[in-house]
PDB file of C-alpha atoms in Angstrom:
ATOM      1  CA  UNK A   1     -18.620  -4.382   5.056  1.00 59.00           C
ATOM      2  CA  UNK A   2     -19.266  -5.031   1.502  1.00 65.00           C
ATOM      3  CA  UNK A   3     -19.957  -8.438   0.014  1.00 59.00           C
ATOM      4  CA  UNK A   4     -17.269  -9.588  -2.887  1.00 56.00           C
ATOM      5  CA  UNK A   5     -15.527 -12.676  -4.603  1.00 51.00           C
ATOM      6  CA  UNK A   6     -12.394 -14.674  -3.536  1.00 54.00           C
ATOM      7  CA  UNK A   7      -9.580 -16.536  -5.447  1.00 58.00           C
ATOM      8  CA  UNK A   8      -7.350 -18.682  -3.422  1.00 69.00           C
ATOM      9  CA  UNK A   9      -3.538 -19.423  -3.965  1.00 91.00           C
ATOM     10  CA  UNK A  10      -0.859 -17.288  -1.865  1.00 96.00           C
ATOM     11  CA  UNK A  11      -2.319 -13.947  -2.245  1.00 97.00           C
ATOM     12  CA  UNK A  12      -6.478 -14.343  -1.804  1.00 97.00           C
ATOM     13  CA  UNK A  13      -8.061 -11.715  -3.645  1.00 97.00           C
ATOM     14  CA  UNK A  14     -11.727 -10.677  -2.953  1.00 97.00           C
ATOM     15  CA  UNK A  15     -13.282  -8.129  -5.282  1.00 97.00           C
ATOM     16  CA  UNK A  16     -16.008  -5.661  -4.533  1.00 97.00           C
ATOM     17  CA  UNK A  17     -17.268  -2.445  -7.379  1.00 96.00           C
ATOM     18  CA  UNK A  18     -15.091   0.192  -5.495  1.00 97.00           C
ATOM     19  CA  UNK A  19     -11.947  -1.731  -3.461  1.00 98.00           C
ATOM     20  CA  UNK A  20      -9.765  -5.488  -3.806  1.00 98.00           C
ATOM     21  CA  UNK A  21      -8.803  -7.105  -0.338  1.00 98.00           C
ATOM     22  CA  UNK A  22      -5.034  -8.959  -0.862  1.00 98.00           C
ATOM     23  CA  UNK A  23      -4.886 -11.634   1.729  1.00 98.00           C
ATOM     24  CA  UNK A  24      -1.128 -12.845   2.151  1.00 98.00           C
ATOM     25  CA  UNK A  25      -2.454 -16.537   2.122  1.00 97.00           C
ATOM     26  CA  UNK A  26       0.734 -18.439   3.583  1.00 96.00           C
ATOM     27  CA  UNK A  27      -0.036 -19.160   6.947  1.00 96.00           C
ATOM     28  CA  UNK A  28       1.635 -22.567   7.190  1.00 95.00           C
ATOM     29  CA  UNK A  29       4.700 -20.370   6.481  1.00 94.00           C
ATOM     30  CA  UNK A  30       3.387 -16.942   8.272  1.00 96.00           C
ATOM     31  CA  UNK A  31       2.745 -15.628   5.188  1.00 97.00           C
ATOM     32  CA  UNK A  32       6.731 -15.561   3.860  1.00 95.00           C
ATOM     33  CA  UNK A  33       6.915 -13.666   0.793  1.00 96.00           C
ATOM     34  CA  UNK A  34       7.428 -16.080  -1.912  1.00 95.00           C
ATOM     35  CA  UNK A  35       8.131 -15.737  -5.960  1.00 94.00           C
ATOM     36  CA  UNK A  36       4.214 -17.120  -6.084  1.00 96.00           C
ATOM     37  CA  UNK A  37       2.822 -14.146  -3.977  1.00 97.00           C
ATOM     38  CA  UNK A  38       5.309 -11.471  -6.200  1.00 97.00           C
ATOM     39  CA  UNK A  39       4.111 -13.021  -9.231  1.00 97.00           C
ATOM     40  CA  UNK A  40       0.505 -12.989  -7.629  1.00 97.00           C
ATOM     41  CA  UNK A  41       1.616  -9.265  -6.553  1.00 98.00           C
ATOM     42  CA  UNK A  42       2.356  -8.289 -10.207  1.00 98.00           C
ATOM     43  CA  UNK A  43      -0.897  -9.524 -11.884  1.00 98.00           C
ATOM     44  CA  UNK A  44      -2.805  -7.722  -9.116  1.00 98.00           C
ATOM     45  CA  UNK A  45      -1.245  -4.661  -9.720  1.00 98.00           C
ATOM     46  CA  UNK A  46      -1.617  -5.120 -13.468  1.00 98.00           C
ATOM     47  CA  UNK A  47      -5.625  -5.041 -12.545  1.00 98.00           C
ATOM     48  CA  UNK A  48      -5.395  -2.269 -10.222  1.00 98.00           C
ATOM     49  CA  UNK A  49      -3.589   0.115 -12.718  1.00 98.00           C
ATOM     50  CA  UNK A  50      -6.128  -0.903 -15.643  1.00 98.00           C
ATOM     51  CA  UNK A  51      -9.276  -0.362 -13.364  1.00 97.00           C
ATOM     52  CA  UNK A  52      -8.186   1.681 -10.459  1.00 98.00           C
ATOM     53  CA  UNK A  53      -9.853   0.471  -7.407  1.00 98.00           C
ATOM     54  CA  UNK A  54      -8.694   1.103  -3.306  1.00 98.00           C
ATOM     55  CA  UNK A  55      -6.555  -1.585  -1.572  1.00 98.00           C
ATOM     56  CA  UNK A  56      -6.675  -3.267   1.340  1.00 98.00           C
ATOM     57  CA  UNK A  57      -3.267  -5.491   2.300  1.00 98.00           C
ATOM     58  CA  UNK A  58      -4.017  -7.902   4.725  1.00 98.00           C
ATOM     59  CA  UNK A  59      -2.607 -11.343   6.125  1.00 98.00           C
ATOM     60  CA  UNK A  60      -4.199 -14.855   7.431  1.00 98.00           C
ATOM     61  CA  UNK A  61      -3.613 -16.700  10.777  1.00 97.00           C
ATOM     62  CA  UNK A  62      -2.941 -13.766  12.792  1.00 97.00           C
ATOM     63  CA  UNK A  63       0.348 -12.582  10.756  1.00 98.00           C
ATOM     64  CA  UNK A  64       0.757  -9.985   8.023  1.00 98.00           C
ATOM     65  CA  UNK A  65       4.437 -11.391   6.689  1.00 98.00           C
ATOM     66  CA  UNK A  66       7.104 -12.983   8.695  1.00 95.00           C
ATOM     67  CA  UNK A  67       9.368 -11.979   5.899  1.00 90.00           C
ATOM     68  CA  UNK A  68      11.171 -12.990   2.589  1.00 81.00           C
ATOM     69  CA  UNK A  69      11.016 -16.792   1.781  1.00 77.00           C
ATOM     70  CA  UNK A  70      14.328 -17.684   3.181  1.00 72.00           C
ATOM     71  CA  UNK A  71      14.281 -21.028   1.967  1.00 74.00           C
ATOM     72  CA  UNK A  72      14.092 -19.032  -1.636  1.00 76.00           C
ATOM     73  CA  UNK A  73      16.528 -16.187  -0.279  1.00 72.00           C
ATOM     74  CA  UNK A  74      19.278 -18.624   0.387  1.00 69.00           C
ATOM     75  CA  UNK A  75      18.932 -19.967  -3.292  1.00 72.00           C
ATOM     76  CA  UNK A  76      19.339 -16.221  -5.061  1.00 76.00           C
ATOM     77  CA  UNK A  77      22.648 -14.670  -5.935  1.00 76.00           C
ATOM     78  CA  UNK A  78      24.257 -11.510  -6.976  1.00 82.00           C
ATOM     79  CA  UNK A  79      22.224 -11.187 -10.197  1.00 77.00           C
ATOM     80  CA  UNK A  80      18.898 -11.940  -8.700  1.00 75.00           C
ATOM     81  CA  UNK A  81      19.763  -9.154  -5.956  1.00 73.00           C
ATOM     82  CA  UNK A  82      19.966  -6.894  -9.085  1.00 81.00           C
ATOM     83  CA  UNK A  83      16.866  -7.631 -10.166  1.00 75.00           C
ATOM     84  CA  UNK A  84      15.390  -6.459  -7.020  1.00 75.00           C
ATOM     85  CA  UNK A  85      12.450  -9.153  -7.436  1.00 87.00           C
ATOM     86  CA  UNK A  86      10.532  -7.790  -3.847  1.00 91.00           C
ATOM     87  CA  UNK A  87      11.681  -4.206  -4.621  1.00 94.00           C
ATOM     88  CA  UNK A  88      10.313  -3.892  -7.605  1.00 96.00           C
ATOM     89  CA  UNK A  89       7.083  -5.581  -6.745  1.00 97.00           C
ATOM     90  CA  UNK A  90       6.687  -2.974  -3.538  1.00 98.00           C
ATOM     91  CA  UNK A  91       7.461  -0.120  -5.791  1.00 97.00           C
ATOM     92  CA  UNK A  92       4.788  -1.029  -7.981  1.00 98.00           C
ATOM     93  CA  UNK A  93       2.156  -1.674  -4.823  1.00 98.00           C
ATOM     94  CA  UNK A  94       3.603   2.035  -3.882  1.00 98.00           C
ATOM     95  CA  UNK A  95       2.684   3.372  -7.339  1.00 97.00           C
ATOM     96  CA  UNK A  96      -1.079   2.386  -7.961  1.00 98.00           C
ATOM     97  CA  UNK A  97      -3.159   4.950  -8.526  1.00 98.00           C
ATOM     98  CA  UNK A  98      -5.866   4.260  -5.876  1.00 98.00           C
ATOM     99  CA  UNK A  99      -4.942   4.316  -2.074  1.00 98.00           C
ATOM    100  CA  UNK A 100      -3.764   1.333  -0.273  1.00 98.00           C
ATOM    101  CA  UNK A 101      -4.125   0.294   2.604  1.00 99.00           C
ATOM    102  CA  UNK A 102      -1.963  -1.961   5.237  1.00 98.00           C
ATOM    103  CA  UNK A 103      -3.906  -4.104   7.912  1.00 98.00           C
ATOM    104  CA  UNK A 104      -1.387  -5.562   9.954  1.00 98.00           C
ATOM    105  CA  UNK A 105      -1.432  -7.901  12.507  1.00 98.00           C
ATOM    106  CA  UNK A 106       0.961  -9.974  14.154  1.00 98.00           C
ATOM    107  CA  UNK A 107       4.369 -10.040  12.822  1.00 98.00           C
ATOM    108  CA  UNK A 108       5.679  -7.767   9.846  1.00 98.00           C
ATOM    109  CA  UNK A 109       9.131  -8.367   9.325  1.00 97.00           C
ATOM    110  CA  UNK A 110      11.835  -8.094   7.010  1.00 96.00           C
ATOM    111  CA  UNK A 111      10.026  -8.345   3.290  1.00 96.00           C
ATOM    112  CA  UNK A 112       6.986  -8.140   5.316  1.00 97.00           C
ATOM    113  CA  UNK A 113       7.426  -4.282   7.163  1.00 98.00           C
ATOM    114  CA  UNK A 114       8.431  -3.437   3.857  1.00 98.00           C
ATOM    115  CA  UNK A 115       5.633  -4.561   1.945  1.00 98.00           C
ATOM    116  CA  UNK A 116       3.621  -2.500   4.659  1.00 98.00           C
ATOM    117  CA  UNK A 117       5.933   0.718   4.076  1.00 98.00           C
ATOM    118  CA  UNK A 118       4.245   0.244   0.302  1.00 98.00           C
ATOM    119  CA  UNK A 119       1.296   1.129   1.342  1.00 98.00           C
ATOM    120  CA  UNK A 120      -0.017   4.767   1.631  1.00 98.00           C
ATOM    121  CA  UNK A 121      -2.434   4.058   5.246  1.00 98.00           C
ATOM    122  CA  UNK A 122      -1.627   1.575   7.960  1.00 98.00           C
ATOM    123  CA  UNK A 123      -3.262   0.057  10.912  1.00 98.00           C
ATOM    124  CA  UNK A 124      -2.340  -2.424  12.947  1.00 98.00           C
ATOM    125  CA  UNK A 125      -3.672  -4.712  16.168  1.00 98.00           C
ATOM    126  CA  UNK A 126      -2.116  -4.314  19.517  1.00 98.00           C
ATOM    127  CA  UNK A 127      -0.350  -7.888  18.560  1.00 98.00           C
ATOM    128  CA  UNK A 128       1.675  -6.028  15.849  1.00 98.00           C
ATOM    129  CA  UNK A 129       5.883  -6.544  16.028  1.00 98.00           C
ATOM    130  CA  UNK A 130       7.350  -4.568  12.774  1.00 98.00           C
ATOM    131  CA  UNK A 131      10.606  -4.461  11.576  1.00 98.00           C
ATOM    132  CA  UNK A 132      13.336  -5.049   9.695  1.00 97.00           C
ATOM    133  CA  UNK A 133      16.517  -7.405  10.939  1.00 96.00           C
ATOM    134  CA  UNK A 134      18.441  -7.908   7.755  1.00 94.00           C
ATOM    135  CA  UNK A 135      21.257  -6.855   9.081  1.00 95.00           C
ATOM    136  CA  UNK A 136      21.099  -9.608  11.772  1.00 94.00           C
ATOM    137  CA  UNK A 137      21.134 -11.963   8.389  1.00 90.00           C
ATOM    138  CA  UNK A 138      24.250 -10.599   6.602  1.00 92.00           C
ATOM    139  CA  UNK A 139      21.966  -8.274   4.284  1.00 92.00           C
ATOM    140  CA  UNK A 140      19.890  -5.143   4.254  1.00 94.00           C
ATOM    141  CA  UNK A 141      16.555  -4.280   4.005  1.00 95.00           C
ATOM    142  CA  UNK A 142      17.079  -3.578  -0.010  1.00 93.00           C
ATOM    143  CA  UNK A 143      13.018  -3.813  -0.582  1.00 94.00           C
ATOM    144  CA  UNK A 144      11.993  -0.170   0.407  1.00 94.00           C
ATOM    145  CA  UNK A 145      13.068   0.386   4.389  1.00 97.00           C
ATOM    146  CA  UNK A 146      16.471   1.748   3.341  1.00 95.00           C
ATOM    147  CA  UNK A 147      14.887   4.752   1.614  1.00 95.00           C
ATOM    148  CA  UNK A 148      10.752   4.813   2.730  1.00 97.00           C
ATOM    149  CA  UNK A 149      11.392   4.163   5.994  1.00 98.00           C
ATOM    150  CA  UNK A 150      12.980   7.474   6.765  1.00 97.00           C
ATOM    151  CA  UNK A 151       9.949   9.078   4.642  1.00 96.00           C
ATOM    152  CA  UNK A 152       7.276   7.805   7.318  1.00 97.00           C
ATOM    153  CA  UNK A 153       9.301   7.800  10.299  1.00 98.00           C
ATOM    154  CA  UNK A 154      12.030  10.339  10.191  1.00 97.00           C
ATOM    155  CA  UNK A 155      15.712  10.170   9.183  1.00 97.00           C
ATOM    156  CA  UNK A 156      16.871   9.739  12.781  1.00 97.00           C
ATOM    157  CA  UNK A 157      14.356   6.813  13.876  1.00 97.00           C
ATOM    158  CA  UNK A 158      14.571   5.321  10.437  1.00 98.00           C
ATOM    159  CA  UNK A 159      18.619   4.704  10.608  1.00 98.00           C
ATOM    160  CA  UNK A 160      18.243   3.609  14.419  1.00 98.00           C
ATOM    161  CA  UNK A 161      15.476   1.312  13.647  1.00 98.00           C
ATOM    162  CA  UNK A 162      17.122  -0.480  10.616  1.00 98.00           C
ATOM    163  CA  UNK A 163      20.956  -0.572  12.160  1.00 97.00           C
ATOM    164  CA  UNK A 164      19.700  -2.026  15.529  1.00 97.00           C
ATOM    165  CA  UNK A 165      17.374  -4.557  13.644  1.00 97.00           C
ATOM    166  CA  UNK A 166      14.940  -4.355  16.583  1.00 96.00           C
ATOM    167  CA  UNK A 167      11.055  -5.057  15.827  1.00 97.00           C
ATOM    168  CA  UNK A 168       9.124  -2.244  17.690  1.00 98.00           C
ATOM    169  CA  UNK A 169       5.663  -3.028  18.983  1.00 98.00           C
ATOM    170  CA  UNK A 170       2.067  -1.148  18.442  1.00 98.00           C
ATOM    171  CA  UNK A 171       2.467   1.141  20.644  1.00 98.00           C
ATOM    172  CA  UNK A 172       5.808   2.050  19.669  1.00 98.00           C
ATOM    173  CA  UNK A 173       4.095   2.165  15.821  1.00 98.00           C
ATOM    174  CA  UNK A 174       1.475   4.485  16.590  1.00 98.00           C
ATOM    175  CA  UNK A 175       4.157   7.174  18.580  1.00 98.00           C
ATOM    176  CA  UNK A 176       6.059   6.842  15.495  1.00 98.00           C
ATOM    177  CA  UNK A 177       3.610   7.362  12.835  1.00 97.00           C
ATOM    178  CA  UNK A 178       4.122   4.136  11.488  1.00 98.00           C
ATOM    179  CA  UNK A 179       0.769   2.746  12.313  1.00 98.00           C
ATOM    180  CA  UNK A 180      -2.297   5.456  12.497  1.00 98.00           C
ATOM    181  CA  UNK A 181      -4.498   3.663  13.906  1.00 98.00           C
ATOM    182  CA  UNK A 182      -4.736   0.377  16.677  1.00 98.00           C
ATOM    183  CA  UNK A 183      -7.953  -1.899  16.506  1.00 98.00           C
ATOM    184  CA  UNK A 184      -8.769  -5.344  18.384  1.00 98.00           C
ATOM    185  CA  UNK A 185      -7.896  -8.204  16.414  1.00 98.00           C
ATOM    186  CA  UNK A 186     -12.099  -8.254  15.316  1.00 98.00           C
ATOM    187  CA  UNK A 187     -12.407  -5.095  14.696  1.00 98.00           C
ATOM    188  CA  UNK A 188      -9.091  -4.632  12.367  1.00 98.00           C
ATOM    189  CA  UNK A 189     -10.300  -5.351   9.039  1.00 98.00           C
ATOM    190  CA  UNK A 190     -14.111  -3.561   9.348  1.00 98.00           C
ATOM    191  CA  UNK A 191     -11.807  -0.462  10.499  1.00 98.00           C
ATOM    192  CA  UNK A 192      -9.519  -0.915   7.163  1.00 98.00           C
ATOM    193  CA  UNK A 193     -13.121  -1.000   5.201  1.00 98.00           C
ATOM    194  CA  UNK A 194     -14.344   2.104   7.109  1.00 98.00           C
ATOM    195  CA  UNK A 195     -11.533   3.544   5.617  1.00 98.00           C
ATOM    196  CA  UNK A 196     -12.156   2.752   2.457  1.00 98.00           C
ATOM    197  CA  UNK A 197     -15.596   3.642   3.047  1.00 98.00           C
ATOM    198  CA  UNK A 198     -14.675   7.510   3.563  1.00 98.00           C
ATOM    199  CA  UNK A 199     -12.264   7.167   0.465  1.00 98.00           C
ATOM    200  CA  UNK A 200     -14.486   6.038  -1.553  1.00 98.00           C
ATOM    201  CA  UNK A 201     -16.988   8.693  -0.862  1.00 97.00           C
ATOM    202  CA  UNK A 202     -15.288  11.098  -2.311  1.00 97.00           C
ATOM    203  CA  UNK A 203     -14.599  11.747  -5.977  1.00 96.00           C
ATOM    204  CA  UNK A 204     -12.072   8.898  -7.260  1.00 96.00           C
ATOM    205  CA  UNK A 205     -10.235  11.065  -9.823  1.00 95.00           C
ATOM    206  CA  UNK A 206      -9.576  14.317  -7.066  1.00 96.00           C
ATOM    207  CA  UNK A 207      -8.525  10.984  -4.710  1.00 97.00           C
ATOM    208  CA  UNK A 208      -5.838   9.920  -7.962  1.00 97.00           C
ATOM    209  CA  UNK A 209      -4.670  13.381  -8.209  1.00 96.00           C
ATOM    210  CA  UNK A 210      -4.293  14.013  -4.723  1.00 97.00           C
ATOM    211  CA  UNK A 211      -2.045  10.678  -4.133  1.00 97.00           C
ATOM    212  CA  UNK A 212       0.253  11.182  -7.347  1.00 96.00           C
ATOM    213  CA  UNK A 213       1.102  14.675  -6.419  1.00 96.00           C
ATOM    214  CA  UNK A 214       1.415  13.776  -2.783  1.00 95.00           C
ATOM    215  CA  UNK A 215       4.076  11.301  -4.240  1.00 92.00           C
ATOM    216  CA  UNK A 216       6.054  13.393  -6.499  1.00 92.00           C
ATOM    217  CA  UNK A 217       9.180  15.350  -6.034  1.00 91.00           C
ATOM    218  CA  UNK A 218       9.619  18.282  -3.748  1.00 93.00           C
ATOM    219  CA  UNK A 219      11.274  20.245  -7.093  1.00 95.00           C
ATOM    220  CA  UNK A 220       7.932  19.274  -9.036  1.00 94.00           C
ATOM    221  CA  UNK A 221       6.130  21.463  -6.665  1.00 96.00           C
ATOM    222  CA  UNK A 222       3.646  23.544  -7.097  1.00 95.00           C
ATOM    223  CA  UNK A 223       3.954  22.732 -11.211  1.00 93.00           C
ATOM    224  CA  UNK A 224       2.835  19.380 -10.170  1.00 93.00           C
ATOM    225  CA  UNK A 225       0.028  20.410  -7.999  1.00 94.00           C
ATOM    226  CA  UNK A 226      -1.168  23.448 -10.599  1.00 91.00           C
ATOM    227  CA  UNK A 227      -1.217  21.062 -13.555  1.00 92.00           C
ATOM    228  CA  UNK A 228      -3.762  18.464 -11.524  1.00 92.00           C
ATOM    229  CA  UNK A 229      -5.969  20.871 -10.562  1.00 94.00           C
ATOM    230  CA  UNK A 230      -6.241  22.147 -14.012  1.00 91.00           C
ATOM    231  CA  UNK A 231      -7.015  19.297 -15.637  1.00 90.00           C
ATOM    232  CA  UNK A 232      -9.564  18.493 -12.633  1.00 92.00           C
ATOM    233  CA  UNK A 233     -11.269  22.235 -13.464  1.00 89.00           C
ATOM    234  CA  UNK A 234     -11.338  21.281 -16.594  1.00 80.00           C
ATOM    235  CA  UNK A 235     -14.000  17.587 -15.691  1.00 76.00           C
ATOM    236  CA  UNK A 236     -15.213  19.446 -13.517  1.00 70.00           C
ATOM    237  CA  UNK A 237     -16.086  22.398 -15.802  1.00 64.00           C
ATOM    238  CA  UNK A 238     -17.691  19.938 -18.348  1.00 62.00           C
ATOM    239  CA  UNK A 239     -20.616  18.873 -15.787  1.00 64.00           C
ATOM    240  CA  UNK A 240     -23.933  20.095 -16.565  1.00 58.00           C
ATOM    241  CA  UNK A 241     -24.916  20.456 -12.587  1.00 53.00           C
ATOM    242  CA  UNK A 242     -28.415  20.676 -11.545  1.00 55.00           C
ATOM    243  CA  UNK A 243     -29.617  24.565  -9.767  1.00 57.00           C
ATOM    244  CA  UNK A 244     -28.432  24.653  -6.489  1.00 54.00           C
ATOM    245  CA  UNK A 245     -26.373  21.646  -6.395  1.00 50.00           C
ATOM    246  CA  UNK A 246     -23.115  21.326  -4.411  1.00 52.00           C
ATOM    247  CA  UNK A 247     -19.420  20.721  -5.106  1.00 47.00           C
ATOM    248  CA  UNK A 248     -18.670  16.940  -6.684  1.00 47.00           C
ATOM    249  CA  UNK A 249     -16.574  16.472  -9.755  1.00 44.00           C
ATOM    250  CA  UNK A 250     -17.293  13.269 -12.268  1.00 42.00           C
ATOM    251  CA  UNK A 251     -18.158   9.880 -11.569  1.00 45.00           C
ATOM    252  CA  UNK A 252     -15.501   7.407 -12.286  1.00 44.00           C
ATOM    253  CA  UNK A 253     -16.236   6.697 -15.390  1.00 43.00           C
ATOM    254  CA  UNK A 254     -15.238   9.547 -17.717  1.00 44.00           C
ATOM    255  CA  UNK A 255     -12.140  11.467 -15.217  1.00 47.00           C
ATOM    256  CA  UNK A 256      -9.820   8.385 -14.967  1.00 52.00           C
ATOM    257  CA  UNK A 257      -9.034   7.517 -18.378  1.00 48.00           C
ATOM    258  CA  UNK A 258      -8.571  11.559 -19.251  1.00 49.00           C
ATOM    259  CA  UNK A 259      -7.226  12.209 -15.747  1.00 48.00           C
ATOM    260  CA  UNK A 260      -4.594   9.411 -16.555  1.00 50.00           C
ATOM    261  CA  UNK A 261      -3.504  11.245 -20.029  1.00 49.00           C
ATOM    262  CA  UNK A 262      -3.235  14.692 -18.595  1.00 48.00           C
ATOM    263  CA  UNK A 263      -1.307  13.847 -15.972  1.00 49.00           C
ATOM    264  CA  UNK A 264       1.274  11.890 -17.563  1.00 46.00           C
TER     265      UNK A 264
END
C-alpha cells in the first residue's frame, strides 16, 4: 500500500502520485452526509478534474454513510430540494475522469448507498447493509438511486429495492452486482489499493477514454468510441518507441491535457 498525506475535517483526504483516499470522517455521527463533507466533496472533485488521479471512497469507525444529515434534512425546503445539494455533488463524484472506487463497510444508507452508486467499482465487507429507505421518511432517494440504481442492478431489482426501502446485505450485494467483490474488514482497503494498483498500471489516458465512453449515451455509440480511439492513435502515433518494444501509449503527462481537448 502506498505511503501518502492526510488532512482531517469530515472528509480525510490522503494523497499519493497516482490515487486520493476520501475518508467520510463523521463517525460520532456514522459518517451522515453533511453540507461540510459536500462542500469538502466539491473541492475534492475540483482537484481530481484538474490533476486526474484514481479514487478510493471510504468511511471511519466501521461505517461508510448512515445517510443524509437529518438534523440538516429537516431544516431544507422546497427550494433547497431544487438545488439538489447531494445530487449534484454525486453527479460530479460520477463524472471524474479517473476511476473511483467505493470501499464500503458497515452501513450505506440513504445519501450514503447513493454516494456508493457514484462510484464506478465497489467492494464491500461481509458487515455491509445498503440501501435506500426514503420512502419510509416521506421522500425519495432524489440523489442518484432513482435513476443509477436501475443502471447497476437492473430495472426490476432497482424499483423493488427502492419501493420496499429494505437494506440488502453482502451477500445479497455481490448476487446483485452491486458489490464485486467481499473482503474481511482488514483486508478491505489493501483490496481497494490492489485495485488501484492494476488501474494504475495501465496507461492513464486509454483508462480516461475508456470510462467517458463507457459513460456516454447508447445513441453516441460507436461515434463516441471511434472518435477516442482516434485521438488515442494519434499519442500514440507521436511516440518514438524503442526496436522491439511492446504496446504502451504516453505517460501521463502529455495525453491528458490533449486527451481532455479532443474529447470534448
Amino acid at each position: 500500500m502506498p505511503e501518502g498525506r492526510a488532512a482531517g475535517g469530515p472528509l480525510r483526504v490522503e494523497r499519493f502520485d497516482d490515487r486520493v483516499v476520501a475518508t467520510l470522517n463523521r463517525p460520532e455521527k456514522k459518517n451522515a452526509i453533511d453540507q461540510a463533507t459536500i462542500d469538502a466533496l466539491h473541492v475534492l472533485c475540483a482537484e481530481l478534474e484538474a490533476i486526474p488521479r484514481i479514487l478510493i471512497l471510504t468511511g471511519a469507525g466501521g461505517v461508510f454513510a448512515s445517510g443524509a444529515d437529518i438534523a440538516e434534512l429537516r431544516e431544507r425546503r422546497a427550494d433547497d430540494a431544487r438545488r439538489g445539494i447531494n445530487a449534484n455533488a454525486f453527479v460530479r463524484v460520477h463524472k471524474l475522469p479517473m476511476p473511483v472506487i467505493a470501499a464500503l463497510d458497515g452501513y450505506a444508507l440513504g445519501g450514503g448507498a447513493e454516494l456508493a452508486y457514484a462510484a464506478d467499482i465497489r467492494i464491500a465487507t461481509p458487515r455491509l447493509r445498503i440501501g435506500n429507505p426514503e420512502t419510509g421518511l416521506g421522500i425519495i432517494a432524489a440523489a442518484g438511486a432513482s435513476w443509477r440504481l436501475k443502471e447497476i442492478v437492473g430495472e426490476a431489482r432497482a424499483i423493488e429495492l427502492l419501493l420496499t426501502g429494505r437494506a440488502i446485505h453482502a451477500d445479497e450485494a455481490r448476487e446483485l452486482g452491486l458489490v464485486s467483490e467481499l473482503h474481511p474488514v482488514d483486508e478491505l482497503l489493501p483490496a481497494a489499493h490492489a485495485i488501484a494498483d492494476r488501474i494504475a498500471s495501465n496507461d492513464p489516458a486509454a483508462t480516461i477514454a475508456t470510462k467517458r465512453v463507457f459513460r456516454a449515451a447508447r445513441t453516441d455509440h460507436p461515434a463516441v468510441d471511434l472518435e477516442a480511439q482516434a485521438a488515442l492513435v494519434d499519442l500514440f502515433g507521436a511516440q518514438e518507441l524503442p526496436p522491439g518494444a511492446t504496446l504502451r501509449l504516453l505517460p501521463l503527462e502529455r495525453p491528458l491535457a490533449e486527451l481532455g481537448q479532443r474529447l470534448c
